[in-house]
PDB file of C-alpha atoms in Angstrom:
ATOM      1  CA  MET A   1       0.000   0.000   0.000  1.00 59.00           C
ATOM      2  CA  SER A   2       1.173   3.552  -0.721  1.00 58.00           C
ATOM      3  CA  TYR A   3      -0.070   7.132  -0.748  1.00 51.00           C
ATOM      4  CA  THR A   4      -1.229   6.750  -4.352  1.00 57.00           C
ATOM      5  CA  ASN A   5      -3.528   3.828  -3.531  1.00 61.00           C
ATOM      6  CA  THR A   6      -7.059   5.074  -2.969  1.00 75.00           C
ATOM      7  CA  LEU A   7      -9.628   3.868  -0.468  1.00 87.00           C
ATOM      8  CA  THR A   8     -13.395   3.936  -0.804  1.00 92.00           C
ATOM      9  CA  THR A   9     -15.511   5.969   1.603  1.00 94.00           C
ATOM     10  CA  GLU A  10     -16.664   2.734   3.248  1.00 96.00           C
ATOM     11  CA  GLN A  11     -13.097   1.497   3.721  1.00 95.00           C
ATOM     12  CA  ALA A  12     -11.967   4.815   5.183  1.00 95.00           C
ATOM     13  CA  PHE A  13     -14.962   5.021   7.522  1.00 97.00           C
ATOM     14  CA  ALA A  14     -14.432   1.445   8.705  1.00 97.00           C
ATOM     15  CA  ARG A  15     -10.783   2.137   9.466  1.00 97.00           C
ATOM     16  CA  TYR A  16     -11.634   5.269  11.445  1.00 98.00           C
ATOM     17  CA  GLU A  17     -14.073   3.193  13.492  1.00 98.00           C
ATOM     18  CA  GLU A  18     -11.433   0.501  14.072  1.00 98.00           C
ATOM     19  CA  VAL A  19      -9.039   3.046  15.585  1.00 98.00           C
ATOM     20  CA  ARG A  20     -11.733   4.952  17.489  1.00 98.00           C
ATOM     21  CA  HIS A  21     -10.091   3.948  20.783  1.00 97.00           C
ATOM     22  CA  ARG A  22      -7.164   6.217  19.913  1.00 97.00           C
ATOM     23  CA  LEU A  23      -9.372   9.245  19.194  1.00 98.00           C
ATOM     24  CA  PRO A  24     -10.750  11.781  21.684  1.00 98.00           C
ATOM     25  CA  GLU A  25     -14.158  11.374  23.262  1.00 97.00           C
ATOM     26  CA  ALA A  26     -16.873  13.960  22.739  1.00 98.00           C
ATOM     27  CA  ARG A  27     -20.565  14.697  23.158  1.00 97.00           C
ATOM     28  CA  PHE A  28     -22.596  15.396  20.033  1.00 98.00           C
ATOM     29  CA  ALA A  29     -25.739  17.185  18.966  1.00 94.00           C
ATOM     30  CA  LYS A  30     -28.973  15.215  19.350  1.00 94.00           C
ATOM     31  CA  THR A  31     -30.103  16.282  15.894  1.00 96.00           C
ATOM     32  CA  ALA A  32     -28.385  17.815  12.883  1.00 98.00           C
ATOM     33  CA  THR A  33     -29.885  20.807  11.113  1.00 98.00           C
ATOM     34  CA  HIS A  34     -29.677  20.761   7.308  1.00 98.00           C
ATOM     35  CA  LEU A  35     -28.782  24.112   5.752  1.00 98.00           C
ATOM     36  CA  PRO A  36     -27.883  25.043   2.159  1.00 98.00           C
ATOM     37  CA  SER A  37     -24.421  26.499   2.879  1.00 98.00           C
ATOM     38  CA  LEU A  38     -22.212  28.299   5.376  1.00 98.00           C
ATOM     39  CA  SER A  39     -24.085  31.487   4.550  1.00 98.00           C
ATOM     40  CA  GLU A  40     -26.996  30.192   6.650  1.00 98.00           C
ATOM     41  CA  VAL A  41     -24.728  28.768   9.365  1.00 98.00           C
ATOM     42  CA  ALA A  42     -23.314  32.287   9.758  1.00 98.00           C
ATOM     43  CA  ASP A  43     -26.581  33.326  11.397  1.00 97.00           C
ATOM     44  CA  HIS A  44     -25.642  31.091  14.356  1.00 98.00           C
ATOM     45  CA  VAL A  45     -21.905  31.770  14.849  1.00 98.00           C
ATOM     46  CA  ASP A  46     -19.315  34.540  14.870  1.00 98.00           C
ATOM     47  CA  ALA A  47     -16.304  32.603  13.586  1.00 98.00           C
ATOM     48  CA  PHE A  48     -15.433  29.625  11.406  1.00 98.00           C
ATOM     49  CA  ILE A  49     -12.574  27.157  11.670  1.00 98.00           C
ATOM     50  CA  LEU A  50     -12.228  25.718   8.183  1.00 98.00           C
ATOM     51  CA  ASP A  51     -10.770  22.422   7.121  1.00 96.00           C
ATOM     52  CA  ALA A  52      -9.052  22.746   3.758  1.00 92.00           C
ATOM     53  CA  PHE A  53      -9.508  19.495   1.820  1.00 89.00           C
ATOM     54  CA  GLY A  54     -13.202  18.948   1.111  1.00 90.00           C
ATOM     55  CA  VAL A  55     -14.164  22.442   2.298  1.00 96.00           C
ATOM     56  CA  LEU A  56     -11.954  24.861   0.353  1.00 96.00           C
ATOM     57  CA  ASN A  57     -10.433  22.535  -2.216  1.00 91.00           C
ATOM     58  CA  VAL A  58     -10.287  18.994  -3.539  1.00 85.00           C
ATOM     59  CA  GLY A  59      -6.711  18.208  -4.489  1.00 78.00           C
ATOM     60  CA  GLN A  60      -5.374  21.216  -6.381  1.00 83.00           C
ATOM     61  CA  SER A  61      -8.788  22.569  -7.374  1.00 88.00           C
ATOM     62  CA  PRO A  62     -10.987  24.994  -5.402  1.00 93.00           C
ATOM     63  CA  ILE A  63     -14.494  23.815  -4.588  1.00 94.00           C
ATOM     64  CA  PRO A  64     -16.955  25.704  -6.826  1.00 95.00           C
ATOM     65  CA  GLY A  65     -18.200  28.813  -5.048  1.00 97.00           C
ATOM     66  CA  ALA A  66     -15.866  28.472  -2.049  1.00 97.00           C
ATOM     67  CA  VAL A  67     -13.800  31.565  -2.844  1.00 97.00           C
ATOM     68  CA  GLU A  68     -16.952  33.653  -3.170  1.00 97.00           C
ATOM     69  CA  ARG A  69     -18.416  32.187   0.051  1.00 98.00           C
ATOM     70  CA  ILE A  70     -15.340  33.113   2.083  1.00 98.00           C
ATOM     71  CA  ALA A  71     -15.527  36.643   0.680  1.00 97.00           C
ATOM     72  CA  GLU A  72     -19.203  36.857   1.644  1.00 98.00           C
ATOM     73  CA  LEU A  73     -18.545  35.658   5.207  1.00 98.00           C
ATOM     74  CA  ARG A  74     -15.748  38.194   5.510  1.00 98.00           C
ATOM     75  CA  ARG A  75     -18.094  40.994   4.435  1.00 98.00           C
ATOM     76  CA  ARG A  76     -20.470  39.891   7.188  1.00 98.00           C
ATOM     77  CA  GLY A  77     -17.735  40.319   9.769  1.00 98.00           C
ATOM     78  CA  LYS A  78     -17.126  36.659  10.470  1.00 98.00           C
ATOM     79  CA  ARG A  79     -13.676  35.615  11.719  1.00 98.00           C
ATOM     80  CA  MET A  80     -12.019  32.708   9.885  1.00 97.00           C
ATOM     81  CA  ILE A  81      -9.097  30.386  10.533  1.00 97.00           C
ATOM     82  CA  VAL A  82      -7.967  27.549   8.276  1.00 97.00           C
ATOM     83  CA  LEU A  83      -6.932  24.493  10.303  1.00 97.00           C
ATOM     84  CA  THR A  84      -5.284  21.947   8.052  1.00 94.00           C
ATOM     85  CA  ASN A  85      -3.814  18.522   8.767  1.00 95.00           C
ATOM     86  CA  ALA A  86      -1.587  18.792   5.701  1.00 88.00           C
ATOM     87  CA  ALA A  87       1.909  18.457   7.189  1.00 93.00           C
ATOM     88  CA  SER A  88       3.968  17.886   4.047  1.00 92.00           C
ATOM     89  CA  ASP A  89       4.466  21.615   3.541  1.00 83.00           C
ATOM     90  CA  THR A  90       5.180  24.519   5.842  1.00 84.00           C
ATOM     91  CA  ARG A  91       2.383  26.861   6.895  1.00 80.00           C
ATOM     92  CA  ASP A  92       3.761  29.485   4.500  1.00 85.00           C
ATOM     93  CA  ALA A  93       3.584  26.988   1.639  1.00 86.00           C
ATOM     94  CA  ALA A  94      -0.010  26.168   2.571  1.00 85.00           C
ATOM     95  CA  LEU A  95      -0.854  29.865   2.687  1.00 87.00           C
ATOM     96  CA  ASN A  96       0.641  30.384  -0.767  1.00 89.00           C
ATOM     97  CA  LYS A  97      -1.383  27.448  -2.071  1.00 90.00           C
ATOM     98  CA  TYR A  98      -4.655  28.939  -0.830  1.00 93.00           C
ATOM     99  CA  ARG A  99      -3.784  32.296  -2.358  1.00 93.00           C
ATOM    100  CA  THR A 100      -3.028  30.610  -5.671  1.00 94.00           C
ATOM    101  CA  LEU A 101      -6.472  29.007  -5.513  1.00 94.00           C
ATOM    102  CA  GLY A 102      -8.003  32.465  -5.087  1.00 96.00           C
ATOM    103  CA  PHE A 103      -8.493  32.717  -1.302  1.00 96.00           C
ATOM    104  CA  ASP A 104      -7.327  35.783   0.617  1.00 94.00           C
ATOM    105  CA  PHE A 105      -6.333  34.315   3.982  1.00 96.00           C
ATOM    106  CA  SER A 106      -3.756  36.318   5.920  1.00 95.00           C
ATOM    107  CA  ASP A 107      -0.673  34.939   7.657  1.00 92.00           C
ATOM    108  CA  ASP A 108      -2.416  34.623  11.017  1.00 93.00           C
ATOM    109  CA  GLU A 109      -5.481  32.907   9.529  1.00 96.00           C
ATOM    110  CA  VAL A 110      -3.757  29.586   8.758  1.00 95.00           C
ATOM    111  CA  VAL A 111      -2.774  26.949  11.326  1.00 95.00           C
ATOM    112  CA  ALA A 112      -1.132  23.760  10.048  1.00 95.00           C
ATOM    113  CA  SER A 113      -0.756  20.572  12.067  1.00 97.00           C
ATOM    114  CA  ARG A 114       2.925  20.611  11.103  1.00 97.00           C
ATOM    115  CA  GLU A 115       3.537  23.708  13.233  1.00 96.00           C
ATOM    116  CA  VAL A 116       1.289  22.426  16.039  1.00 97.00           C
ATOM    117  CA  CYS A 117       3.456  19.318  16.129  1.00 98.00           C
ATOM    118  CA  ALA A 118       6.798  21.096  15.764  1.00 97.00           C
ATOM    119  CA  ALA A 119       6.080  23.332  18.746  1.00 97.00           C
ATOM    120  CA  ARG A 120       5.759  20.269  20.977  1.00 98.00           C
ATOM    121  CA  LEU A 121       8.516  17.954  19.763  1.00 98.00           C
ATOM    122  CA  GLY A 122      10.662  18.845  22.757  1.00 97.00           C
ATOM    123  CA  GLN A 123       8.077  17.266  25.058  1.00 97.00           C
ATOM    124  CA  HIS A 124       8.807  13.897  23.482  1.00 97.00           C
ATOM    125  CA  LEU A 125      12.526  14.234  22.849  1.00 96.00           C
ATOM    126  CA  PRO A 126      14.316  17.131  24.599  1.00 93.00           C
ATOM    127  CA  LYS A 127      17.561  16.133  22.907  1.00 93.00           C
ATOM    128  CA  GLY A 128      18.447  13.815  20.061  1.00 96.00           C
ATOM    129  CA  VAL A 129      17.703  13.325  16.387  1.00 98.00           C
ATOM    130  CA  TRP A 130      14.347  12.792  14.711  1.00 98.00           C
ATOM    131  CA  GLY A 131      14.030  10.533  11.671  1.00 98.00           C
ATOM    132  CA  ALA A 132      11.387  12.062   9.425  1.00 98.00           C
ATOM    133  CA  VAL A 133       9.260  10.350   6.810  1.00 98.00           C
ATOM    134  CA  SER A 134       8.748  13.303   4.506  1.00 97.00           C
ATOM    135  CA  THR A 135       8.749  14.513   0.952  1.00 95.00           C
ATOM    136  CA  ASP A 136      12.161  14.281  -0.694  1.00 92.00           C
ATOM    137  CA  ILE A 137      12.436  18.093  -0.879  1.00 93.00           C
ATOM    138  CA  ASP A 138      11.573  18.894   2.750  1.00 95.00           C
ATOM    139  CA  SER A 139      14.364  20.953   4.341  1.00 94.00           C
ATOM    140  CA  PHE A 140      12.882  20.909   7.906  1.00 96.00           C
ATOM    141  CA  ALA A 141      14.062  24.528   8.193  1.00 95.00           C
ATOM    142  CA  ASP A 142      10.860  25.509  10.005  1.00 95.00           C
ATOM    143  CA  ILE A 143      11.286  22.816  12.698  1.00 97.00           C
ATOM    144  CA  ASN A 144      13.356  23.778  15.742  1.00 96.00           C
ATOM    145  CA  ALA A 145      14.876  20.326  16.254  1.00 97.00           C
ATOM    146  CA  SER A 146      17.486  18.062  14.734  1.00 98.00           C
ATOM    147  CA  VAL A 147      15.701  16.269  11.891  1.00 98.00           C
ATOM    148  CA  VAL A 148      17.033  13.982   9.153  1.00 98.00           C
ATOM    149  CA  ARG A 149      15.146  12.194   6.405  1.00 98.00           C
ATOM    150  CA  TRP A 150      14.538   8.506   7.124  1.00 98.00           C
ATOM    151  CA  THR A 151      13.691   5.948   4.442  1.00 96.00           C
ATOM    152  CA  ALA A 152      13.806   2.203   3.996  1.00 96.00           C
ATOM    153  CA  ALA A 153      16.896   2.617   1.817  1.00 96.00           C
ATOM    154  CA  GLU A 154      18.660   5.026   4.180  1.00 95.00           C
ATOM    155  CA  GLN A 155      18.083   4.420   7.885  1.00 97.00           C
ATOM    156  CA  PRO A 156      20.227   6.826   9.941  1.00 97.00           C
ATOM    157  CA  ASP A 157      20.437   6.143  13.679  1.00 97.00           C
ATOM    158  CA  VAL A 158      17.734   8.309  15.270  1.00 98.00           C
ATOM    159  CA  ASP A 159      16.091   8.772  18.655  1.00 98.00           C
ATOM    160  CA  GLY A 160      12.516   9.199  17.459  1.00 98.00           C
ATOM    161  CA  PHE A 161      10.366   9.069  14.342  1.00 98.00           C
ATOM    162  CA  LEU A 162       8.305  11.878  12.823  1.00 98.00           C
ATOM    163  CA  LEU A 163       5.662  11.231  10.167  1.00 98.00           C
ATOM    164  CA  LEU A 164       5.166  14.379   8.088  1.00 98.00           C
ATOM    165  CA  SER A 165       4.081  13.021   4.725  1.00 96.00           C
ATOM    166  CA  SER A 166       2.945   9.792   3.118  1.00 94.00           C
ATOM    167  CA  ALA A 167       3.908  10.873  -0.408  1.00 91.00           C
ATOM    168  CA  THR A 168       6.897   8.495  -0.390  1.00 89.00           C
ATOM    169  CA  LEU A 169       5.666   6.102   2.313  1.00 92.00           C
ATOM    170  CA  ASP A 170       5.408   2.622   0.803  1.00 90.00           C
ATOM    171  CA  ASP A 171       5.342  -0.955   2.108  1.00 92.00           C
ATOM    172  CA  ALA A 172       9.123  -1.057   2.429  1.00 95.00           C
ATOM    173  CA  THR A 173       9.239   2.094   4.554  1.00 95.00           C
ATOM    174  CA  GLU A 174       6.331   0.929   6.702  1.00 96.00           C
ATOM    175  CA  ASP A 175       8.010  -2.434   7.281  1.00 97.00           C
ATOM    176  CA  ALA A 176      11.324  -0.742   8.118  1.00 98.00           C
ATOM    177  CA  LEU A 177       9.674   1.611  10.617  1.00 98.00           C
ATOM    178  CA  THR A 178       7.832  -1.248  12.258  1.00 98.00           C
ATOM    179  CA  ALA A 179      11.028  -3.281  12.565  1.00 98.00           C
ATOM    180  CA  ALA A 180      12.949  -0.305  13.979  1.00 98.00           C
ATOM    181  CA  LEU A 181      10.313   0.330  16.640  1.00 98.00           C
ATOM    182  CA  ARG A 182      10.165  -3.323  17.576  1.00 98.00           C
ATOM    183  CA  ALA A 183      13.946  -3.394  17.922  1.00 97.00           C
ATOM    184  CA  ARG A 184      14.069  -0.297  20.134  1.00 97.00           C
ATOM    185  CA  ALA A 185      11.192   1.659  21.624  1.00 95.00           C
ATOM    186  CA  ARG A 186      11.261   5.300  20.538  1.00 97.00           C
ATOM    187  CA  PRO A 187       8.705   8.111  20.173  1.00 98.00           C
ATOM    188  CA  LEU A 188       6.497   7.931  17.073  1.00 98.00           C
ATOM    189  CA  VAL A 189       5.026  11.380  16.416  1.00 98.00           C
ATOM    190  CA  VAL A 190       2.476  11.934  13.662  1.00 98.00           C
ATOM    191  CA  ALA A 191       1.909  15.441  12.298  1.00 98.00           C
ATOM    192  CA  ASN A 192      -1.066  14.442  10.130  1.00 97.00           C
ATOM    193  CA  PRO A 193      -3.636  12.155  11.818  1.00 98.00           C
ATOM    194  CA  ASP A 194      -5.791  11.851   8.681  1.00 97.00           C
ATOM    195  CA  ILE A 195      -6.354   8.355   7.348  1.00 96.00           C
ATOM    196  CA  VAL A 196      -7.407   9.672   3.931  1.00 93.00           C
ATOM    197  CA  ALA A 197      -7.646  12.958   2.038  1.00 87.00           C
ATOM    198  CA  PRO A 198      -9.868  13.746  -0.961  1.00 82.00           C
ATOM    199  CA  ARG A 199      -8.011  14.130  -4.241  1.00 78.00           C
ATOM    200  CA  GLU A 200      -9.272  14.565  -7.779  1.00 74.00           C
ATOM    201  CA  ASP A 201      -8.967  10.807  -8.425  1.00 76.00           C
ATOM    202  CA  GLY A 202     -10.040   9.396  -5.043  1.00 80.00           C
ATOM    203  CA  LEU A 203      -9.059   9.209  -1.375  1.00 88.00           C
ATOM    204  CA  SER A 204      -5.298   9.099  -0.863  1.00 88.00           C
ATOM    205  CA  CYS A 205      -3.707   7.257   2.078  1.00 92.00           C
ATOM    206  CA  GLU A 206      -2.395   9.825   4.557  1.00 95.00           C
ATOM    207  CA  PRO A 207       0.116   9.522   7.448  1.00 97.00           C
ATOM    208  CA  GLY A 208      -2.563   8.513   9.946  1.00 97.00           C
ATOM    209  CA  PHE A 209      -3.372   5.470   7.822  1.00 96.00           C
ATOM    210  CA  PHE A 210       0.180   4.185   8.128  1.00 96.00           C
ATOM    211  CA  ALA A 211       0.672   5.326  11.725  1.00 97.00           C
ATOM    212  CA  HIS A 212      -2.238   3.233  12.988  1.00 97.00           C
ATOM    213  CA  ARG A 213      -0.991   0.176  11.107  1.00 96.00           C
ATOM    214  CA  ILE A 214       2.515   0.623  12.501  1.00 97.00           C
ATOM    215  CA  ALA A 215       1.065   1.086  15.994  1.00 97.00           C
ATOM    216  CA  ASP A 216      -0.923  -2.141  15.664  1.00 96.00           C
ATOM    217  CA  ARG A 217       2.045  -4.086  14.364  1.00 97.00           C
ATOM    218  CA  ALA A 218       4.768  -2.675  16.608  1.00 97.00           C
ATOM    219  CA  GLY A 219       2.719  -2.293  19.777  1.00 95.00           C
ATOM    220  CA  VAL A 220       3.511   1.422  20.194  1.00 96.00           C
ATOM    221  CA  ALA A 221       1.319   4.396  21.090  1.00 96.00           C
ATOM    222  CA  PRO A 222       1.808   7.215  18.562  1.00 98.00           C
ATOM    223  CA  ALA A 223       1.455  10.857  19.542  1.00 98.00           C
ATOM    224  CA  PHE A 224      -0.869  12.593  17.080  1.00 98.00           C
ATOM    225  CA  TYR A 225      -0.986  16.327  16.335  1.00 98.00           C
ATOM    226  CA  GLY A 226      -3.784  17.829  14.271  1.00 98.00           C
ATOM    227  CA  LYS A 227      -7.527  17.252  14.137  1.00 98.00           C
ATOM    228  CA  PRO A 228      -9.229  15.662  16.040  1.00 98.00           C
ATOM    229  CA  PHE A 229      -6.665  16.056  18.822  1.00 98.00           C
ATOM    230  CA  GLY A 230      -6.855  18.916  21.282  1.00 98.00           C
ATOM    231  CA  HIS A 231      -3.557  20.745  20.752  1.00 98.00           C
ATOM    232  CA  ALA A 232      -4.602  21.868  17.270  1.00 98.00           C
ATOM    233  CA  PHE A 233      -7.791  23.439  18.594  1.00 98.00           C
ATOM    234  CA  GLU A 234      -5.934  25.041  21.504  1.00 98.00           C
ATOM    235  CA  ASP A 235      -3.629  26.788  19.052  1.00 98.00           C
ATOM    236  CA  VAL A 236      -6.522  27.980  16.880  1.00 98.00           C
ATOM    237  CA  LEU A 237      -8.610  29.303  19.764  1.00 98.00           C
ATOM    238  CA  THR A 238      -5.771  31.563  20.887  1.00 97.00           C
ATOM    239  CA  ARG A 239      -6.333  33.391  17.582  1.00 97.00           C
ATOM    240  CA  LEU A 240     -10.023  33.944  18.283  1.00 98.00           C
ATOM    241  CA  PRO A 241      -9.952  35.815  21.605  1.00 96.00           C
ATOM    242  CA  GLY A 242     -13.229  37.019  23.024  1.00 96.00           C
ATOM    243  CA  ILE A 243     -15.386  34.577  21.051  1.00 98.00           C
ATOM    244  CA  ALA A 244     -17.108  31.824  23.036  1.00 97.00           C
ATOM    245  CA  PRO A 245     -16.509  28.286  21.695  1.00 97.00           C
ATOM    246  CA  SER A 246     -20.268  27.864  21.282  1.00 96.00           C
ATOM    247  CA  ARG A 247     -20.162  30.737  18.764  1.00 98.00           C
ATOM    248  CA  ILE A 248     -17.413  29.112  16.682  1.00 98.00           C
ATOM    249  CA  ALA A 249     -18.090  26.496  13.998  1.00 98.00           C
ATOM    250  CA  MET A 250     -15.626  23.808  12.951  1.00 98.00           C
ATOM    251  CA  VAL A 251     -16.318  23.056   9.280  1.00 98.00           C
ATOM    252  CA  GLY A 252     -15.053  19.868   7.664  1.00 98.00           C
ATOM    253  CA  ASP A 253     -15.795  16.903   5.458  1.00 96.00           C
ATOM    254  CA  THR A 254     -15.096  14.097   7.941  1.00 97.00           C
ATOM    255  CA  LEU A 255     -16.853  12.817  11.030  1.00 98.00           C
ATOM    256  CA  HIS A 256     -13.848  11.356  12.862  1.00 98.00           C
ATOM    257  CA  THR A 257     -11.501  14.337  12.505  1.00 98.00           C
ATOM    258  CA  ASP A 258     -13.430  17.558  11.919  1.00 98.00           C
ATOM    259  CA  VAL A 259     -16.743  16.869  13.672  1.00 98.00           C
ATOM    260  CA  LEU A 260     -15.322  14.726  16.476  1.00 98.00           C
ATOM    261  CA  GLY A 261     -12.459  17.134  17.105  1.00 98.00           C
ATOM    262  CA  GLY A 262     -14.659  20.210  16.995  1.00 98.00           C
ATOM    263  CA  ALA A 263     -17.207  18.692  19.369  1.00 98.00           C
ATOM    264  CA  ALA A 264     -14.468  17.624  21.792  1.00 98.00           C
ATOM    265  CA  ALA A 265     -13.256  21.245  21.823  1.00 98.00           C
ATOM    266  CA  GLY A 266     -16.762  22.493  22.640  1.00 98.00           C
ATOM    267  CA  LEU A 267     -17.400  24.050  19.233  1.00 98.00           C
ATOM    268  CA  LYS A 268     -20.375  23.979  16.907  1.00 98.00           C
ATOM    269  CA  THR A 269     -19.713  21.585  14.016  1.00 98.00           C
ATOM    270  CA  VAL A 270     -20.601  21.606  10.333  1.00 98.00           C
ATOM    271  CA  LEU A 271     -20.249  18.623   7.994  1.00 98.00           C
ATOM    272  CA  ILE A 272     -19.851  19.343   4.269  1.00 98.00           C
ATOM    273  CA  SER A 273     -21.538  16.385   2.600  1.00 97.00           C
ATOM    274  CA  ASP A 274     -21.195  16.796  -1.172  1.00 96.00           C
ATOM    275  CA  PHE A 275     -17.393  17.209  -1.355  1.00 94.00           C
ATOM    276  CA  GLY A 276     -14.568  15.331   0.284  1.00 91.00           C
ATOM    277  CA  LEU A 277     -14.941  12.040   2.130  1.00 93.00           C
ATOM    278  CA  PHE A 278     -18.710  11.586   1.783  1.00 95.00           C
ATOM    279  CA  ALA A 279     -19.168  12.897  -1.757  1.00 92.00           C
ATOM    280  CA  GLY A 280     -21.772  10.727  -3.478  1.00 91.00           C
ATOM    281  CA  SER A 281     -22.594   8.831  -0.265  1.00 94.00           C
ATOM    282  CA  ALA A 282     -25.604   8.742   2.051  1.00 94.00           C
ATOM    283  CA  VAL A 283     -23.978  10.590   4.931  1.00 97.00           C
ATOM    284  CA  GLU A 284     -26.860  10.036   7.366  1.00 97.00           C
ATOM    285  CA  ALA A 285     -26.118   6.311   7.405  1.00 97.00           C
ATOM    286  CA  TYR A 286     -22.533   6.973   8.483  1.00 98.00           C
ATOM    287  CA  ILE A 287     -23.715   9.386  11.175  1.00 98.00           C
ATOM    288  CA  GLN A 288     -26.033   6.736  12.568  1.00 98.00           C
ATOM    289  CA  ARG A 289     -23.349   4.046  12.526  1.00 98.00           C
ATOM    290  CA  SER A 290     -20.717   6.161  14.242  1.00 98.00           C
ATOM    291  CA  GLY A 291     -22.886   8.221  16.569  1.00 98.00           C
ATOM    292  CA  ILE A 292     -20.834  11.269  15.519  1.00 98.00           C
ATOM    293  CA  ARG A 293     -23.476  13.888  14.739  1.00 98.00           C
ATOM    294  CA  PRO A 294     -22.708  17.444  13.590  1.00 98.00           C
ATOM    295  CA  ASP A 295     -24.793  20.440  14.541  1.00 98.00           C
ATOM    296  CA  PHE A 296     -25.251  21.336  10.866  1.00 98.00           C
ATOM    297  CA  ILE A 297     -25.013  19.498   7.557  1.00 98.00           C
ATOM    298  CA  CYS A 298     -24.407  21.529   4.394  1.00 98.00           C
ATOM    299  CA  PRO A 299     -23.975  20.114   0.903  1.00 97.00           C
ATOM    300  CA  THR A 300     -21.316  22.710   0.118  1.00 97.00           C
ATOM    301  CA  THR A 301     -19.318  25.519   1.597  1.00 96.00           C
TER     302      THR A 301
END
C-alpha cells in the first residue's frame, strides 16, 4: 500500500471506526440541522474554523463557489481560521497554495498541524535526532529540532520518528519503521492524523493510515498532532480571543476528525456532505453508525 492507492468511503470510515479507541471522546448534537451552505450557518456563529480538503479545495482545485463564500462571510464580519492537517508543507507553503487558488487568507489565519506538532517535539525528545518520513524536498528549516530524512533505503540512527508526509511512504518504509520500533522503543510522532484525504482521483492514504498500522504491528502508542486532537484546537482558539466556543463552527468533510475534534473542543460543528470524504454517499447512514453527529449538515461551503 502507498499514498497513491485510494480507499473507498466505506473502507476509510471502517478504518476510522477501528481506531476509534485512539481518538478523543466527545458529546454530540442530538439532531443535525440541514442548511444550504455556510451562509446560513453564519446566522448562528461569529467565527469559522475551516478544514481545507473537502471544504476549500479537492486536491489542487478549489471547490466551486468556495472563494466567493469566504468573501461573503468576511463581508459579514465573520472571523475565519484555516486548520489543516496537511503536514507535508510549511504553513507558508499552505498559505501560498490557498492564495493561488483564489483565497485571501492572511498569515495569522492559517494553522497547520505541522507547526502544532513542531512546537511540541521537545516534550517527546528534549535532545536527540528525529528521523522524518517526509517529501524528498523537505528541508525541515521551520522545525526547531534536529531532523534527518529517514527511508527504507537510508536508515540513519535516530532517537525518534516523525511522520510528516505519506507521499513516499510505501510498504518497504512501513516495514522498516515497524522493525525499527520493535527493535528499540522510541517516540512515534504523527503530524497528520488523517487516514485519507480527498483528491481529484479518489481518497489518498495519509500519514494517519500508516501510523495506525505501525502502531498495531509494533505495539507502540503514537502521539498525534492535528484534528481531532486537542492541541490543534488550543492553538486555533488563541487566535479567536473574546469569542465563546459555542459561537465558533468547525467546518469539515469528515466525522472522525473535523466533527469529532470540533465537538471535543466544545465548538459547533458543520459537515460538508457533497465534497470530500462523503461525496456521493448517504452521509446520514454513516452518522447513525458512528454516533458522531454534527450540529449542521451543508452540501457545500
